[in-house]
Amino acid sequence: MRPMSLRHPPVRSYSELIACHECDTLSQIPTLAPGRAARCRCCGSVLLRNPKGGLDRPIALYSAAFILLLLANAFPFLTLEIQGRSEVTNIFGASRALYEAGMGELAVVVFLTTIVAPALLITSSLYVLLAVRLRRPLPALRTLLAWVSQLQPWVMLDVFMLGVLVAFVKLGNMATMHVGISLFAFVGLILVSAAATSAFEPHLLWQQIGYRRGKPHAG
Amino acid sequence: MRARDVGLASCHSCGLLLHLPGAGHTHCPRCGSAMHFRKVNSISTTWAFLLAAMIAYVPANLYPVMTVVSFGKAQSDTIMSGVIYLFLHGDWPLALIVFVASVLVPLLKMCALVYLLISVQRKSHLRKHQRTRLYRIVELVGRWSMVDIFVVALLAALVNVGAIATIEPGVGAIAFTSVVILTIFAATNFDPRLIWDR
C-alpha cells in the first residue's frame, strides 16, 4: 500500500466520534447491536448501521448478484413478434439501438447506467469485502471502497425495469411480447442487489481497514 | 456541538474525523481523498449545474423524444404526449408513475434546489429540518426520471422490424437525459451542512 506522504505533520484523528454528513453534529460512535442503526439526534439522518450477518452476508449476496448479472446479460431479454417476424434483444441491445440510430451520447449513458455501473459496483464491493474478510491488504482497496458509495446513484437497474414495464404496455397493442430468461435473472438481480446494499456498511469496513502506514496518533 | 465549530472536518468519502488546522487542506490518512470542512465551492457549482439543467429543460420538453414510423406514417412523441398516450391506451397507474417520474420529478427537483440554494445564501434559519429532509428526497428520486430514456432505447431495440415499423430516438431524448444528469450532479454538489451553518 502507498505510504502516507510525510509532507504534512501527523494529523490528529478522532476515531471515537462521528460527524453527521447532513448537519455536521458530533456524536459518540455507539456500539450497535446487529440489525440496529444510529441516527443523528439533530437531523435524524442515519449515522451508522450494523447490518446483521457481518461480512459473510454481503459477500454471499454480492456473489449471487454477480452470477445474476452475468445471466442477465448473456441471454435474450425480450422478444417481440409482429406478423410472424420477430426481434430479440438483450440489455446491451438497448444501448446498441441508440448507437445505431446515431445517438452515441445517449447510448453511452444507457450503457453506463445499466451495465457498467452495476458491474463495477458489484465487483468492487465483492473485492473489498473479500479483502477485509481474508485480511489481505489487496491493491486499490481504499480507492475501490471510496468508489462504491459514489457509484450508487448511477446504478439504474430498477429504473430500467420500470422502463421495461412501460415498453410492454406501449407495444402490447401492436405486437406480441415474449419474456426471455434474462428478464427473470434481471428481476432477481434487482432484489438481490437491494438486499446486498442494505447488508453492506462501508463505515464498518473503513474501521477495519484502518490507516495507511504512518498512523496518526489517536486523539 | 458541531464538528466545524471545534475545528474538526469529516472525510467526504470515508467519514473519518480529523482536526484541520485553520482553513488547511490535507489528505485523509485513511482513504486518501482531499479533506475540507465543506464541499468546495458547493453553492456556485450547484448553481452552474442547475442553470444548465434549466436551459436543457426547454428543448427536452419541446422536441420529440422519439418518432414512430409505421406504414410510411411518422408520428412524433414528446415526453408529455408519451404520458398522455399511456393514460389513454395503457393502464392509468403506470401512466401516473411515468408522469411523476418524468414530468413532476425533474420540475420539482429543480424548484427544490433553487429554494435550497437561495435559503442557504440568505442564511435562513427557518425550517432547517424540513429543508434537510427535502434535500434527502431530491437526492433519492432524481434517477427515476431516466425511465423515459430507457423506454425509448428499448422500443428502438425491439421495433426494428424492417418495413412494418421503426422507432427513432429524437433530439428531445438527448436534452432530457442532460436534464437528469445535470440535476444529479447539482444535487451531489450541494452540501446540506450549509443549511445548518451560522
XYZ file of C-alpha atoms in Angstrom:
417
model
C 0.000 0.000 0.000
C 1.107 3.547 -0.711
C 2.654 5.109 2.397
C 1.165 8.365 3.610
C 3.045 11.392 2.403
C 5.175 12.865 5.179
C 4.940 16.437 3.953
C 2.203 17.029 6.465
C 2.746 16.665 10.196
C 0.916 13.701 11.728
C -2.719 14.675 11.916
C -4.879 14.102 14.952
C -7.898 11.921 14.326
C -10.923 11.299 16.473
C -11.863 7.706 15.959
C -14.459 7.612 18.761
C -16.507 10.473 17.304
C -18.599 10.763 14.157
C -19.979 13.880 12.443
C -23.372 13.772 10.733
C -22.836 14.191 6.986
C -26.051 16.177 6.641
C -25.881 18.624 9.574
C -22.309 18.242 10.957
C -23.462 17.472 14.514
C -20.909 15.473 16.518
C -21.901 12.205 18.159
C -20.092 9.458 20.025
C -19.794 6.350 17.863
C -22.216 3.980 19.593
C -21.800 0.233 19.964
C -24.688 -1.129 17.934
C -26.391 -4.489 18.277
C -26.638 -6.354 14.948
C -29.530 -5.094 12.879
C -29.641 -1.694 14.598
C -28.865 1.766 13.201
C -27.857 5.002 14.904
C -29.498 8.245 13.833
C -28.296 11.810 14.251
C -30.062 13.349 17.240
C -30.181 16.718 15.486
C -31.476 15.968 11.955
C -32.390 12.265 12.098
C -30.211 11.037 9.244
C -28.627 7.595 9.588
C -25.111 7.883 11.045
C -24.101 4.272 11.213
C -25.667 0.862 10.721
C -24.642 -2.543 11.946
C -26.292 -4.933 9.473
C -26.969 -8.487 10.597
C -24.735 -11.211 9.247
C -21.392 -9.409 9.464
C -19.238 -9.650 6.341
C -20.475 -13.065 5.231
C -23.987 -11.967 4.312
C -22.973 -9.140 1.934
C -20.297 -11.429 0.413
C -22.941 -14.108 -0.268
C -25.431 -11.573 -1.666
C -22.914 -9.804 -3.899
C -21.668 -13.178 -5.221
C -25.259 -14.077 -6.114
C -25.694 -10.631 -7.715
C -22.539 -11.201 -9.770
C -23.883 -14.502 -11.161
C -27.285 -12.947 -11.890
C -25.573 -10.023 -13.643
C -23.787 -12.455 -15.976
C -27.028 -14.370 -16.643
C -28.996 -11.173 -17.223
C -26.545 -10.088 -19.897
C -25.959 -13.469 -21.537
C -29.451 -14.466 -22.679
C -32.341 -12.864 -24.614
C -34.165 -10.279 -22.571
C -37.324 -9.645 -24.609
C -38.667 -10.974 -27.891
C -41.147 -9.051 -29.995
C -43.339 -10.634 -32.656
C -45.110 -8.699 -35.383
C -46.845 -10.573 -38.186
C -44.608 -13.595 -37.963
C -41.369 -11.642 -37.788
C -39.561 -11.498 -34.513
C -36.908 -9.299 -32.961
C -34.829 -10.454 -29.982
C -32.956 -8.063 -27.746
C -30.817 -8.238 -24.637
C -29.931 -5.478 -22.166
C -26.993 -4.335 -24.270
C -29.357 -4.122 -27.261
C -30.940 -1.005 -25.747
C -27.623 0.881 -25.899
C -26.752 -0.575 -29.307
C -30.056 0.552 -30.825
C -29.384 4.123 -29.665
C -25.869 3.995 -31.097
C -27.124 2.686 -34.426
C -29.719 5.472 -34.547
C -26.872 7.990 -34.349
C -27.353 8.843 -30.660
C -23.893 7.923 -29.426
C -24.065 10.139 -26.325
C -27.321 8.565 -25.203
C -26.012 5.089 -25.932
C -23.064 5.758 -23.618
C -25.324 6.975 -20.794
C -27.632 3.955 -21.079
C -24.641 1.589 -21.298
C -23.037 3.144 -18.202
C -26.178 3.141 -16.053
C -27.487 -0.325 -16.967
C -24.304 -2.359 -17.418
C -21.040 -0.648 -16.405
C -22.111 0.965 -13.119
C -23.878 -2.167 -11.783
C -20.922 -4.357 -12.825
C -18.392 -2.013 -11.191
C -20.468 -1.689 -8.024
C -20.902 -5.442 -7.632
C -17.307 -6.418 -8.441
C -15.654 -3.682 -6.384
C -17.915 -4.341 -3.377
C -17.085 -8.032 -3.611
C -13.355 -7.321 -3.955
C -13.314 -5.011 -0.930
C -15.415 -7.340 1.212
C -13.209 -10.346 0.395
C -10.020 -8.364 1.062
C -11.262 -7.362 4.512
C -12.718 -10.799 5.255
C -9.438 -12.567 4.355
C -7.370 -9.782 5.996
C -5.363 -9.188 2.795
C -4.250 -5.625 2.014
C -5.046 -6.059 -1.694
C -4.091 -3.206 -4.072
C -6.535 -0.323 -4.693
C -8.652 -1.469 -1.750
C -9.225 2.073 -0.430
C -9.856 3.601 -3.846
C -12.482 0.977 -4.664
C -14.230 1.324 -1.307
C -14.343 5.109 -1.788
C -15.832 4.496 -5.257
C -18.592 2.222 -4.093
C -20.555 4.982 -2.385
C -20.043 7.388 -5.323
C -21.385 4.820 -7.798
C -24.683 4.166 -6.076
C -26.812 6.932 -7.757
C -25.649 5.805 -11.222
C -26.858 2.234 -10.878
C -30.280 2.378 -12.525
C -31.380 -1.273 -12.745
C -34.698 -0.586 -11.020
C -35.425 2.412 -13.244
C -34.646 0.275 -16.324
C -37.146 -2.335 -15.064
C -39.858 0.337 -14.889
C -38.901 1.236 -18.460
C -39.436 -2.424 -19.461
C -42.960 -2.322 -17.974
C -43.801 0.853 -19.874
C -42.412 -0.603 -23.128
C -44.607 -3.676 -22.557
C -47.738 -1.537 -22.321
C -46.802 0.634 -25.294
C -46.133 -2.325 -27.591
C -48.877 -4.562 -26.195
C -51.434 -3.346 -28.747
C -49.349 -3.807 -31.858
C -47.246 -6.883 -31.129
C -46.801 -9.992 -29.027
C -44.017 -9.853 -26.450
C -42.155 -12.825 -25.007
C -40.123 -12.706 -21.834
C -36.603 -14.166 -22.002
C -34.517 -15.918 -19.323
C -32.542 -12.720 -18.822
C -35.588 -10.811 -17.639
C -36.046 -13.246 -14.737
C -32.347 -13.004 -13.900
C -32.680 -9.223 -14.076
C -35.577 -9.114 -11.595
C -33.560 -11.384 -9.292
C -30.558 -9.091 -9.719
C -32.588 -6.047 -8.606
C -33.884 -7.837 -5.485
C -30.512 -9.358 -4.557
C -28.605 -6.089 -5.052
C -31.117 -4.244 -2.877
C -30.570 -6.828 -0.131
C -26.783 -6.633 -0.635
C -26.760 -2.840 -0.353
C -28.643 -2.949 2.922
C -26.273 -5.632 4.275
C -23.206 -3.537 3.388
C -21.978 -0.715 5.638
C -18.827 0.996 4.299
C -18.225 2.629 7.680
C -17.557 -0.690 9.398
C -15.155 -1.684 6.612
C -13.244 1.589 6.934
C -12.885 0.955 10.660
C -11.419 -2.471 9.972
C -9.103 -1.284 7.205
C -7.562 1.372 9.438
C -4.948 3.908 8.401
C -2.256 3.920 5.783
C 1.271 3.482 7.048
C 2.293 6.394 9.281
C -0.687 6.008 11.567
C -1.798 9.289 13.194
C -1.881 9.290 16.975
C -5.382 8.888 18.344
C -6.993 11.968 19.802
C -21.895 20.564 19.220
C -20.990 20.744 15.558
C -17.749 19.439 14.078
C -16.603 22.630 12.331
C -17.086 24.735 15.477
C -14.351 22.702 17.197
C -12.087 22.548 14.113
C -13.000 19.008 13.063
C -13.624 18.009 9.454
C -15.102 14.697 8.367
C -13.842 12.979 5.222
C -16.383 13.076 2.362
C -15.689 9.555 1.265
C -14.884 7.577 4.420
C -16.243 9.740 7.244
C -13.042 9.898 9.316
C -12.908 12.917 11.642
C -9.721 14.953 11.571
C -8.506 18.106 13.234
C -7.893 20.547 10.351
C -5.608 23.425 11.304
C -7.090 26.746 10.126
C -8.572 26.515 6.658
C -5.874 23.955 5.870
C -6.122 21.247 3.279
C -4.849 17.787 3.875
C -5.495 14.289 2.663
C -7.421 11.714 4.590
C -4.946 9.287 6.203
C -7.474 6.501 5.814
C -8.786 6.743 2.226
C -6.531 9.367 0.646
C -9.211 11.805 -0.561
C -8.810 15.556 -0.059
C -10.245 16.850 3.219
C -12.321 20.016 3.551
C -14.752 21.372 6.114
C -17.422 21.721 3.415
C -17.722 20.617 -0.211
C -15.544 23.014 -2.229
C -17.455 25.852 -3.983
C -20.653 23.995 -3.258
C -23.101 26.831 -3.938
C -21.614 28.119 -7.197
C -21.076 24.599 -8.611
C -24.646 23.618 -7.740
C -25.975 26.806 -9.389
C -23.922 26.108 -12.519
C -25.291 22.574 -12.955
C -28.800 23.709 -12.045
C -28.889 26.589 -14.564
C -27.546 24.299 -17.279
C -30.310 21.799 -16.423
C -32.959 24.542 -16.632
C -31.752 25.573 -20.076
C -31.781 21.962 -21.295
C -35.278 21.536 -19.837
C -36.816 23.694 -22.595
C -35.712 21.603 -25.629
C -36.278 18.456 -23.531
C -39.998 19.185 -23.486
C -40.422 20.859 -26.870
C -38.582 18.395 -29.104
C -39.779 14.825 -29.658
C -38.047 12.078 -27.679
C -38.950 9.552 -30.362
C -40.577 9.168 -33.740
C -42.588 6.101 -34.683
C -42.594 5.370 -38.387
C -45.122 2.717 -39.386
C -46.547 2.037 -42.850
C -44.967 5.229 -44.121
C -46.622 7.383 -41.479
C -44.433 9.185 -38.935
C -45.661 10.156 -35.506
C -43.519 12.073 -33.041
C -43.852 11.891 -29.274
C -42.635 14.405 -26.719
C -42.263 13.490 -23.042
C -45.723 14.894 -22.298
C -47.524 13.330 -25.273
C -45.980 9.981 -24.341
C -47.553 10.249 -20.889
C -50.920 11.225 -22.400
C -50.725 8.214 -24.736
C -50.177 5.946 -21.720
C -53.183 7.493 -19.953
C -55.417 6.843 -22.964
C -54.157 3.425 -24.079
C -52.335 1.847 -21.154
C -53.358 1.416 -17.585
C -53.509 4.612 -15.597
C -51.431 3.505 -12.526
C -48.425 3.083 -14.830
C -49.206 6.378 -16.556
C -49.275 8.062 -13.164
C -45.869 6.610 -12.234
C -44.371 7.775 -15.527
C -45.998 11.203 -15.154
C -44.477 11.577 -11.687
C -41.056 10.248 -12.760
C -40.606 12.168 -15.988
C -42.694 15.337 -15.605
C -43.127 16.111 -11.905
C -39.772 14.900 -10.550
C -37.457 16.981 -12.804
C -39.572 20.106 -12.315
C -39.951 19.762 -8.545
C -36.298 18.773 -8.196
C -35.124 21.974 -9.892
C -37.542 24.089 -7.819
C -36.351 22.381 -4.623
C -32.684 23.019 -5.447
C -33.391 26.696 -6.235
C -35.169 27.018 -2.883
C -32.340 25.260 -1.015
C -29.651 27.406 -2.669
C -31.444 30.716 -2.103
C -32.329 29.902 1.505
C -28.698 28.945 2.202
C -27.383 32.103 0.526
C -29.770 34.241 2.586
C -28.589 32.374 5.711
C -32.169 31.490 6.583
C -32.781 29.911 9.996
C -36.235 28.676 9.105
C -37.323 25.044 8.726
C -33.854 23.505 8.847
C -35.228 20.017 9.476
C -37.680 20.232 6.595
C -35.001 21.571 4.233
C -32.636 18.728 5.184
C -35.438 16.231 4.509
C -36.210 17.968 1.193
C -32.567 17.545 0.161
C -32.659 13.870 1.121
C -35.736 13.336 -1.107
C -34.171 15.278 -4.017
C -31.097 13.032 -3.846
C -33.203 9.857 -3.841
C -35.764 10.441 -6.589
C -33.658 12.064 -9.325
C -32.586 8.852 -11.060
C -36.189 7.757 -11.728
C -36.556 10.412 -14.420
C -34.342 8.273 -16.657
C -37.266 5.886 -17.191
C -38.412 7.593 -20.410
C -34.969 7.306 -21.958
C -34.877 3.592 -21.198
C -38.297 3.216 -22.799
C -37.073 4.914 -25.981
C -33.949 2.728 -26.032
C -35.978 -0.472 -25.537
C -38.546 0.466 -28.167
C -35.803 1.334 -30.639
C -34.148 -2.032 -29.944
C -37.349 -4.059 -30.279
C -39.259 -2.346 -33.044
C -36.792 -2.718 -35.811
C -38.833 -4.993 -37.991
C -37.976 -3.624 -41.377
C -40.817 -2.082 -43.338
C -43.550 -2.592 -40.763
C -42.384 -0.097 -38.163
C -39.274 1.601 -36.908
C -38.722 3.791 -33.871
C -36.162 6.551 -33.989
C -34.953 8.342 -30.877
C -35.320 12.133 -31.157
C -33.280 15.180 -30.156
C -35.524 15.700 -27.134
C -34.120 12.500 -25.631
C -30.593 13.949 -25.524
C -31.839 17.164 -23.907
C -33.926 15.221 -21.403
C -31.012 12.958 -20.432
C -28.890 16.079 -19.946
C -31.518 17.456 -17.553
C -31.468 14.254 -15.491
C -27.672 14.022 -15.359
C -27.128 17.730 -14.675
C -29.642 17.706 -11.800
C -27.972 14.614 -10.307
C -24.635 16.471 -10.423
C -26.289 19.584 -8.949
C -27.705 17.555 -6.060
C -24.430 15.774 -5.276
C -22.540 19.086 -5.268
C -24.910 20.716 -2.798
C -23.684 20.453 0.793
C -26.656 20.040 3.187
C -24.467 21.080 6.126
C -24.637 24.635 4.759
C -28.297 24.658 5.845
C -27.133 24.333 9.453
C -24.153 26.704 9.291
C -24.498 30.007 11.081
